[in-house]
Amino acid sequence: MKQTTIKKRIEGVGIGLHKGEPIKIALEPLGEDSGIIFYRQDVGVSIKAEPKNVINTQMATVIGNSNGVYISTIEHLLSAINSYGIDNIRVVLDANEPPVMDGSSIGFCMMLDEAGTKSLDKNKNIMVIKKEVAVKKGDKFVSIKPSNSPKFNYTIKFNHPVIGEQIYEFEFSKQNYIKEIARARTFGFLKDVQALRAQNLALGGSLENAVVLDDSGILNPGGLRFENEFVRHKILDAIGDLALMGMPILGDYTAYAGSHELNHLLTLEILSDAKNYEIVNLKDKAFAKEYSKVFA
C-alpha cells in the first residue's frame, strides 16, 4: 500500500472565518515522505503540520514558527486530507488561515475529488496504538486505545435546549466520513459573537458558514443538516487534529467534552513514550489489504 498525493494543483477562494476577507487557497502535489506542508505565499514561509508546530488551541488549531508566522483554523482542511488518505500535499495560502468554506469540510473534499489522488513509490506508514493513552482536564477527557478498526466515540453536553447531551460513534473510513461527518458545520452562540469580534476574531462568521444559536434555538433558516450535527462536527475536528501526527492512526478515540487543546495534548502524550505506539510500514500485502478500505 503506497503513499499518496494529489494528481494536480487545484485552486479556490473563500472567506476567512477570522479575517473576514477573501482568501486564495491552492492544493499542490508533493513527493513521498514530504507530509502536509502549509505555505504562506504572502510572507514566503512554509510550516509543516505536526504536533511540535502547534502554538495555540484556544479557538482553533494553530501552527506557527518562532518568527511569529502562523496559520490558524487548519483542522477542517486537515480532517478532509486525513480522511482521503493523502500523505503528502502542499497547502498554499495568501493569508494566515484557510477559507472557512461553509463551516464544514465538504468544500475541501470537493477540491480533493477534483484534484484526484495518485500513488507514489514508497509504502505508506501507519501508527498502530499499542496501549491506552488518555489526557484529562477536570471532567473533560480524550483517549485512544488499541483497535483493529478505528472508531471515534464522542460525547458532548451543553446546557442548551437544542444541543443537550449528544453521543455519536463513528467507524472511520473515507466513504463513511463523506456520508456521516464531512457536512457537519462548526457552531457558535450569538452571545459570544460580540466578544469575539472585539478581539478581531470571527469577522467572517455568518449563517453561511456556521450554525448559530441564540438562547432558545437555531438562527439558520435551513436548520440542521443532521439532528446531532454538533457532535458530528466535534468528530470532524478531532480527525483533523489527529492528522498532525503525519500518518493514519490505528486506534479507537473516545472523548467527553473534548477540545483542540485536549486533542493536541493527546498527540504529545502518545509521542512521549515509544511504548504507546508502533510505526508499521504497509509493505506487508496482507496487512495492507486488510486496511486499504480504511486508509485508502
mmCIF file of C-alpha atoms in Angstrom:
data_model
loop_
_atom_site.group_PDB
_atom_site.id
_atom_site.type_symbol
_atom_site.label_atom_id
_atom_site.label_comp_id
_atom_site.label_asym_id
_atom_site.label_seq_id
_atom_site.Cartn_x
_atom_site.Cartn_y
_atom_site.Cartn_z
ATOM 1 C CA MET A 1 0.000 0.000 0.000
ATOM 2 C CA LYS A 2 1.710 3.143 -1.244
ATOM 3 C CA GLN A 3 1.911 6.725 -0.041
ATOM 4 C CA THR A 4 -0.338 9.127 -1.918
ATOM 5 C CA THR A 5 -0.542 12.716 -3.058
ATOM 6 C CA ILE A 6 -2.932 14.581 -5.354
ATOM 7 C CA LYS A 7 -2.723 14.330 -9.143
ATOM 8 C CA LYS A 8 -2.805 18.042 -9.942
ATOM 9 C CA ARG A 9 -2.850 21.530 -8.455
ATOM 10 C CA ILE A 10 -6.313 22.830 -7.588
ATOM 11 C CA GLU A 11 -7.271 26.379 -6.606
ATOM 12 C CA GLY A 12 -10.129 28.002 -4.738
ATOM 13 C CA VAL A 13 -11.226 31.212 -2.991
ATOM 14 C CA GLY A 14 -13.312 31.682 0.146
ATOM 15 C CA ILE A 15 -13.897 33.916 3.136
ATOM 16 C CA GLY A 16 -11.636 33.603 6.160
ATOM 17 C CA LEU A 17 -13.505 32.894 9.395
ATOM 18 C CA HIS A 18 -11.461 35.323 11.465
ATOM 19 C CA LYS A 19 -10.066 37.642 8.774
ATOM 20 C CA GLY A 20 -13.463 38.151 7.134
ATOM 21 C CA GLU A 21 -11.864 38.739 3.716
ATOM 22 C CA PRO A 22 -11.429 36.576 0.574
ATOM 23 C CA ILE A 23 -8.538 34.120 0.862
ATOM 24 C CA LYS A 24 -6.947 32.243 -2.010
ATOM 25 C CA ILE A 25 -6.075 28.590 -1.450
ATOM 26 C CA ALA A 26 -4.248 26.107 -3.676
ATOM 27 C CA LEU A 27 -3.576 22.422 -3.065
ATOM 28 C CA GLU A 28 -0.449 21.055 -4.746
ATOM 29 C CA PRO A 29 1.113 17.589 -5.142
ATOM 30 C CA LEU A 30 4.201 16.733 -3.093
ATOM 31 C CA GLY A 31 6.659 13.847 -3.272
ATOM 32 C CA GLU A 32 6.982 10.911 -0.894
ATOM 33 C CA ASP A 33 7.840 11.483 2.785
ATOM 34 C CA SER A 34 7.020 15.199 2.488
ATOM 35 C CA GLY A 35 3.991 15.220 4.777
ATOM 36 C CA ILE A 36 1.454 18.056 4.902
ATOM 37 C CA ILE A 37 3.072 21.440 4.326
ATOM 38 C CA PHE A 38 1.338 24.812 4.684
ATOM 39 C CA TYR A 39 2.908 27.636 2.675
ATOM 40 C CA ARG A 40 2.137 31.282 3.445
ATOM 41 C CA GLN A 41 2.613 32.772 -0.022
ATOM 42 C CA ASP A 42 2.140 36.300 1.319
ATOM 43 C CA VAL A 43 5.241 36.037 3.519
ATOM 44 C CA GLY A 44 7.130 33.191 1.813
ATOM 45 C CA VAL A 45 7.155 30.809 4.785
ATOM 46 C CA SER A 46 6.450 27.059 4.974
ATOM 47 C CA ILE A 47 5.262 25.307 8.153
ATOM 48 C CA LYS A 48 4.808 21.556 8.454
ATOM 49 C CA ALA A 49 1.627 20.209 10.044
ATOM 50 C CA GLU A 50 2.979 18.327 13.062
ATOM 51 C CA PRO A 51 2.416 18.451 16.833
ATOM 52 C CA LYS A 52 5.619 20.340 17.674
ATOM 53 C CA ASN A 53 4.495 23.251 15.488
ATOM 54 C CA VAL A 54 1.150 23.762 17.269
ATOM 55 C CA ILE A 55 1.279 27.140 19.049
ATOM 56 C CA ASN A 56 -2.365 27.750 20.034
ATOM 57 C CA THR A 57 -5.516 25.681 20.566
ATOM 58 C CA GLN A 58 -7.818 28.227 22.213
ATOM 59 C CA MET A 59 -10.359 28.787 19.417
ATOM 60 C CA ALA A 60 -8.894 26.519 16.743
ATOM 61 C CA THR A 61 -5.744 24.557 15.971
ATOM 62 C CA VAL A 62 -2.940 26.953 15.030
ATOM 63 C CA ILE A 63 0.546 26.105 13.778
ATOM 64 C CA GLY A 64 3.400 28.589 13.646
ATOM 65 C CA ASN A 65 7.120 29.227 13.825
ATOM 66 C CA SER A 66 9.485 31.155 16.096
ATOM 67 C CA ASN A 67 9.308 34.243 13.876
ATOM 68 C CA GLY A 68 5.628 34.801 14.577
ATOM 69 C CA VAL A 69 4.289 33.427 11.285
ATOM 70 C CA TYR A 70 1.224 31.238 11.840
ATOM 71 C CA ILE A 71 -1.711 29.534 10.124
ATOM 72 C CA SER A 72 -4.953 29.279 12.083
ATOM 73 C CA THR A 73 -8.046 27.074 11.860
ATOM 74 C CA ILE A 74 -6.388 24.264 9.927
ATOM 75 C CA GLU A 75 -8.443 21.424 11.435
ATOM 76 C CA HIS A 76 -11.272 21.269 8.844
ATOM 77 C CA LEU A 77 -8.866 21.035 5.912
ATOM 78 C CA LEU A 78 -6.652 18.523 7.736
ATOM 79 C CA SER A 79 -9.748 16.463 8.529
ATOM 80 C CA ALA A 80 -10.540 16.092 4.827
ATOM 81 C CA ILE A 81 -6.909 15.383 3.878
ATOM 82 C CA ASN A 82 -6.645 12.744 6.611
ATOM 83 C CA SER A 83 -9.896 11.048 5.654
ATOM 84 C CA TYR A 84 -8.891 10.898 1.989
ATOM 85 C CA GLY A 85 -5.719 9.035 2.972
ATOM 86 C CA ILE A 86 -3.441 11.685 1.479
ATOM 87 C CA ASP A 87 0.074 11.521 2.916
ATOM 88 C CA ASN A 88 1.821 14.324 1.041
ATOM 89 C CA ILE A 89 0.348 17.673 -0.012
ATOM 90 C CA ARG A 90 1.178 21.380 -0.014
ATOM 91 C CA VAL A 91 -1.441 23.935 1.015
ATOM 92 C CA VAL A 92 -0.715 27.398 -0.414
ATOM 93 C CA LEU A 93 -2.449 30.373 1.234
ATOM 94 C CA ASP A 94 -2.228 34.136 0.832
ATOM 95 C CA ALA A 95 -3.316 34.782 4.436
ATOM 96 C CA ASN A 96 -2.980 33.364 7.959
ATOM 97 C CA GLU A 97 -5.901 30.914 7.690
ATOM 98 C CA PRO A 98 -7.624 28.713 5.097
ATOM 99 C CA PRO A 99 -11.059 29.841 3.917
ATOM 100 C CA VAL A 100 -13.842 28.635 6.208
ATOM 101 C CA MET A 101 -15.955 27.430 3.241
ATOM 102 C CA ASP A 102 -19.399 26.514 4.642
ATOM 103 C CA GLY A 103 -18.094 25.733 8.133
ATOM 104 C CA SER A 104 -17.664 22.023 7.391
ATOM 105 C CA SER A 105 -15.046 20.121 5.395
ATOM 106 C CA ILE A 106 -17.202 19.139 2.418
ATOM 107 C CA GLY A 107 -15.820 22.002 0.309
ATOM 108 C CA PHE A 108 -12.292 20.697 0.831
ATOM 109 C CA CYS A 109 -13.497 17.186 -0.020
ATOM 110 C CA MET A 110 -14.817 18.543 -3.320
ATOM 111 C CA MET A 111 -11.445 20.152 -4.046
ATOM 112 C CA LEU A 112 -9.676 16.857 -3.310
ATOM 113 C CA ASP A 113 -12.144 14.993 -5.549
ATOM 114 C CA GLU A 114 -11.371 17.391 -8.386
ATOM 115 C CA ALA A 115 -7.612 17.123 -7.825
ATOM 116 C CA GLY A 116 -7.691 13.315 -7.682
ATOM 117 C CA THR A 117 -5.152 11.131 -5.877
ATOM 118 C CA LYS A 118 -2.163 9.164 -7.096
ATOM 119 C CA SER A 119 0.179 6.616 -5.581
ATOM 120 C CA LEU A 120 3.875 7.292 -5.031
ATOM 121 C CA ASP A 121 6.787 4.844 -4.932
ATOM 122 C CA LYS A 122 7.226 4.485 -1.175
ATOM 123 C CA ASN A 123 4.972 2.433 1.096
ATOM 124 C CA LYS A 124 2.566 4.119 3.491
ATOM 125 C CA ASN A 125 3.239 4.152 7.228
ATOM 126 C CA ILE A 126 0.547 3.955 9.880
ATOM 127 C CA MET A 127 0.725 4.481 13.616
ATOM 128 C CA VAL A 128 -0.598 1.466 15.499
ATOM 129 C CA ILE A 129 -1.637 2.311 19.069
ATOM 130 C CA LYS A 130 -0.231 -0.315 21.473
ATOM 131 C CA LYS A 131 -1.640 0.822 24.834
ATOM 132 C CA GLU A 132 -4.346 3.184 26.040
ATOM 133 C CA VAL A 133 -3.333 6.830 26.338
ATOM 134 C CA ALA A 134 -5.563 9.484 27.913
ATOM 135 C CA VAL A 135 -5.432 13.141 28.921
ATOM 136 C CA LYS A 136 -7.884 14.885 31.256
ATOM 137 C CA LYS A 137 -8.790 18.400 32.311
ATOM 138 C CA GLY A 138 -11.382 18.411 35.083
ATOM 139 C CA ASP A 139 -14.222 16.162 33.949
ATOM 140 C CA LYS A 140 -13.223 16.526 30.281
ATOM 141 C CA PHE A 141 -11.042 13.912 28.618
ATOM 142 C CA VAL A 142 -9.855 12.386 25.364
ATOM 143 C CA SER A 143 -8.239 8.975 24.962
ATOM 144 C CA ILE A 144 -7.101 6.467 22.394
ATOM 145 C CA LYS A 145 -6.670 2.709 22.756
ATOM 146 C CA PRO A 146 -5.637 -0.253 20.579
ATOM 147 C CA SER A 147 -8.120 -1.360 17.925
ATOM 148 C CA ASN A 148 -8.243 -3.287 14.660
ATOM 149 C CA SER A 149 -10.940 -0.983 13.274
ATOM 150 C CA PRO A 150 -10.539 2.713 14.141
ATOM 151 C CA LYS A 151 -13.573 4.423 15.658
ATOM 152 C CA PHE A 152 -14.427 7.793 17.154
ATOM 153 C CA ASN A 153 -16.772 7.788 20.130
ATOM 154 C CA TYR A 154 -17.654 11.326 21.186
ATOM 155 C CA THR A 155 -19.923 12.767 23.878
ATOM 156 C CA ILE A 156 -20.809 16.441 24.258
ATOM 157 C CA LYS A 157 -23.042 18.101 26.816
ATOM 158 C CA PHE A 158 -24.283 21.693 26.540
ATOM 159 C CA ASN A 159 -26.826 23.486 28.691
ATOM 160 C CA HIS A 160 -28.851 24.448 25.624
ATOM 161 C CA PRO A 161 -32.283 23.140 24.570
ATOM 162 C CA VAL A 162 -31.181 22.314 21.025
ATOM 163 C CA ILE A 163 -27.933 20.536 21.913
ATOM 164 C CA GLY A 164 -28.168 18.938 25.359
ATOM 165 C CA GLU A 165 -26.215 15.680 25.530
ATOM 166 C CA GLN A 166 -25.225 14.066 22.231
ATOM 167 C CA ILE A 167 -23.295 10.805 21.787
ATOM 168 C CA TYR A 168 -22.071 9.521 18.451
ATOM 169 C CA GLU A 169 -19.863 6.608 17.412
ATOM 170 C CA PHE A 170 -18.236 6.849 14.002
ATOM 171 C CA GLU A 171 -16.443 3.991 12.252
ATOM 172 C CA PHE A 172 -13.617 5.601 10.335
ATOM 173 C CA SER A 173 -13.306 5.239 6.555
ATOM 174 C CA LYS A 174 -13.287 7.670 3.664
ATOM 175 C CA GLN A 175 -16.770 6.755 2.479
ATOM 176 C CA ASN A 176 -18.235 6.889 5.982
ATOM 177 C CA TYR A 177 -16.562 10.251 6.509
ATOM 178 C CA ILE A 178 -18.125 11.768 3.394
ATOM 179 C CA LYS A 179 -21.548 10.394 4.301
ATOM 180 C CA GLU A 180 -21.629 10.997 8.064
ATOM 181 C CA ILE A 181 -19.106 13.683 9.047
ATOM 182 C CA ALA A 182 -17.883 15.968 6.250
ATOM 183 C CA ARG A 183 -21.058 18.096 6.023
ATOM 184 C CA ALA A 184 -21.290 18.794 9.766
ATOM 185 C CA ARG A 185 -20.700 22.521 10.349
ATOM 186 C CA THR A 186 -18.947 24.402 13.096
ATOM 187 C CA PHE A 187 -21.268 26.098 15.573
ATOM 188 C CA GLY A 188 -21.311 29.023 17.968
ATOM 189 C CA PHE A 189 -23.503 31.114 20.205
ATOM 190 C CA LEU A 190 -24.821 34.558 19.329
ATOM 191 C CA LYS A 191 -23.947 35.838 22.814
ATOM 192 C CA ASP A 192 -20.254 35.157 22.127
ATOM 193 C CA VAL A 193 -20.094 36.926 18.754
ATOM 194 C CA GLN A 194 -19.590 40.461 20.077
ATOM 195 C CA ALA A 195 -16.805 39.362 22.418
ATOM 196 C CA LEU A 196 -15.028 37.532 19.602
ATOM 197 C CA ARG A 197 -15.313 40.436 17.195
ATOM 198 C CA ALA A 198 -13.945 42.788 19.834
ATOM 199 C CA GLN A 199 -10.795 40.634 19.634
ATOM 200 C CA ASN A 200 -10.833 40.818 15.801
ATOM 201 C CA LEU A 201 -11.968 37.196 15.665
ATOM 202 C CA ALA A 202 -14.880 35.626 13.758
ATOM 203 C CA LEU A 203 -15.109 38.668 11.475
ATOM 204 C CA GLY A 204 -16.094 36.362 8.609
ATOM 205 C CA GLY A 205 -18.517 34.245 10.614
ATOM 206 C CA SER A 206 -22.101 34.191 9.351
ATOM 207 C CA LEU A 207 -25.126 31.946 8.916
ATOM 208 C CA GLU A 208 -23.485 30.874 5.644
ATOM 209 C CA ASN A 209 -20.562 29.193 7.376
ATOM 210 C CA ALA A 210 -21.676 28.241 10.892
ATOM 211 C CA VAL A 211 -24.632 27.025 12.897
ATOM 212 C CA VAL A 212 -25.513 29.960 15.153
ATOM 213 C CA LEU A 213 -27.627 29.573 18.278
ATOM 214 C CA ASP A 214 -29.346 32.118 20.492
ATOM 215 C CA ASP A 215 -30.613 31.236 23.980
ATOM 216 C CA SER A 216 -33.528 29.161 22.730
ATOM 217 C CA GLY A 217 -32.892 27.922 19.206
ATOM 218 C CA ILE A 218 -31.047 27.951 15.874
ATOM 219 C CA LEU A 219 -30.909 31.126 13.777
ATOM 220 C CA ASN A 220 -30.051 29.399 10.485
ATOM 221 C CA PRO A 221 -33.150 29.412 8.223
ATOM 222 C CA GLY A 222 -32.337 25.953 6.872
ATOM 223 C CA GLY A 223 -31.937 24.368 10.294
ATOM 224 C CA LEU A 224 -29.548 21.479 10.875
ATOM 225 C CA ARG A 225 -28.062 19.047 8.353
ATOM 226 C CA PHE A 226 -28.154 16.257 10.969
ATOM 227 C CA GLU A 227 -30.141 16.065 14.170
ATOM 228 C CA ASN A 228 -26.831 15.620 16.005
ATOM 229 C CA GLU A 229 -24.738 17.876 13.759
ATOM 230 C CA PHE A 230 -22.936 19.351 16.774
ATOM 231 C CA VAL A 231 -21.281 16.149 17.968
ATOM 232 C CA ARG A 232 -20.538 15.100 14.393
ATOM 233 C CA HIS A 233 -18.608 18.334 13.902
ATOM 234 C CA LYS A 234 -16.595 17.610 17.034
ATOM 235 C CA ILE A 235 -15.545 14.320 15.434
ATOM 236 C CA LEU A 236 -14.627 16.211 12.250
ATOM 237 C CA ASP A 237 -12.368 18.454 14.339
ATOM 238 C CA ALA A 238 -10.781 15.507 16.164
ATOM 239 C CA ILE A 239 -9.923 13.766 12.891
ATOM 240 C CA GLY A 240 -8.230 16.966 11.726
ATOM 241 C CA ASP A 241 -6.319 17.442 14.968
ATOM 242 C CA LEU A 242 -5.018 13.862 14.904
ATOM 243 C CA ALA A 243 -3.871 14.365 11.303
ATOM 244 C CA LEU A 244 -0.981 16.349 12.774
ATOM 245 C CA MET A 245 0.611 13.003 13.642
ATOM 246 C CA GLY A 246 1.605 12.811 9.975
ATOM 247 C CA MET A 247 0.176 9.366 9.275
ATOM 248 C CA PRO A 248 -3.056 7.399 9.743
ATOM 249 C CA ILE A 249 -3.680 6.137 13.283
ATOM 250 C CA LEU A 250 -4.996 2.659 14.039
ATOM 251 C CA GLY A 251 -6.801 3.075 17.341
ATOM 252 C CA ASP A 252 -10.142 3.906 18.957
ATOM 253 C CA TYR A 253 -10.580 7.528 20.020
ATOM 254 C CA THR A 254 -13.000 8.451 22.824
ATOM 255 C CA ALA A 255 -13.860 11.937 24.069
ATOM 256 C CA TYR A 256 -16.094 13.563 26.641
ATOM 257 C CA ALA A 257 -16.348 17.334 26.095
ATOM 258 C CA GLY A 258 -13.094 17.224 24.154
ATOM 259 C CA SER A 259 -11.320 20.212 22.632
ATOM 260 C CA HIS A 260 -8.490 21.208 20.322
ATOM 261 C CA GLU A 261 -6.328 21.631 23.411
ATOM 262 C CA LEU A 262 -7.002 18.109 24.684
ATOM 263 C CA ASN A 263 -6.502 16.637 21.206
ATOM 264 C CA HIS A 264 -3.126 18.350 20.971
ATOM 265 C CA LEU A 265 -2.137 17.154 24.440
ATOM 266 C CA LEU A 266 -3.149 13.635 23.408
ATOM 267 C CA THR A 267 -0.800 13.703 20.402
ATOM 268 C CA LEU A 268 2.051 14.859 22.639
ATOM 269 C CA GLU A 269 1.261 12.190 25.231
ATOM 270 C CA ILE A 270 1.257 9.445 22.586
ATOM 271 C CA LEU A 271 4.637 10.583 21.280
ATOM 272 C CA SER A 272 6.102 10.934 24.777
ATOM 273 C CA ASP A 273 6.640 7.169 25.138
ATOM 274 C CA ALA A 274 7.636 4.821 22.316
ATOM 275 C CA LYS A 275 5.771 2.023 24.106
ATOM 276 C CA ASN A 276 2.482 3.754 23.285
ATOM 277 C CA TYR A 277 2.685 3.079 19.558
ATOM 278 C CA GLU A 278 4.389 1.279 16.706
ATOM 279 C CA ILE A 279 5.069 2.680 13.235
ATOM 280 C CA VAL A 280 4.082 -0.024 10.742
ATOM 281 C CA ASN A 281 5.108 0.151 7.102
ATOM 282 C CA LEU A 282 2.380 -1.208 4.831
ATOM 283 C CA LYS A 283 4.728 -3.257 2.692
ATOM 284 C CA ASP A 284 3.028 -6.388 4.009
ATOM 285 C CA LYS A 285 0.375 -7.123 1.375
ATOM 286 C CA ALA A 286 -1.992 -8.960 3.711
ATOM 287 C CA PHE A 287 -1.851 -6.162 6.278
ATOM 288 C CA ALA A 288 -2.236 -3.517 3.570
ATOM 289 C CA LYS A 289 -5.228 -5.300 2.056
ATOM 290 C CA GLU A 290 -6.926 -5.517 5.461
ATOM 291 C CA TYR A 291 -6.710 -1.763 5.993
ATOM 292 C CA SER A 292 -6.883 -0.496 2.400
ATOM 293 C CA LYS A 293 -10.588 0.405 2.717
ATOM 294 C CA VAL A 294 -9.915 2.393 5.884
ATOM 295 C CA PHE A 295 -6.718 4.202 4.924
ATOM 296 C CA ALA A 296 -7.235 4.412 1.158
#
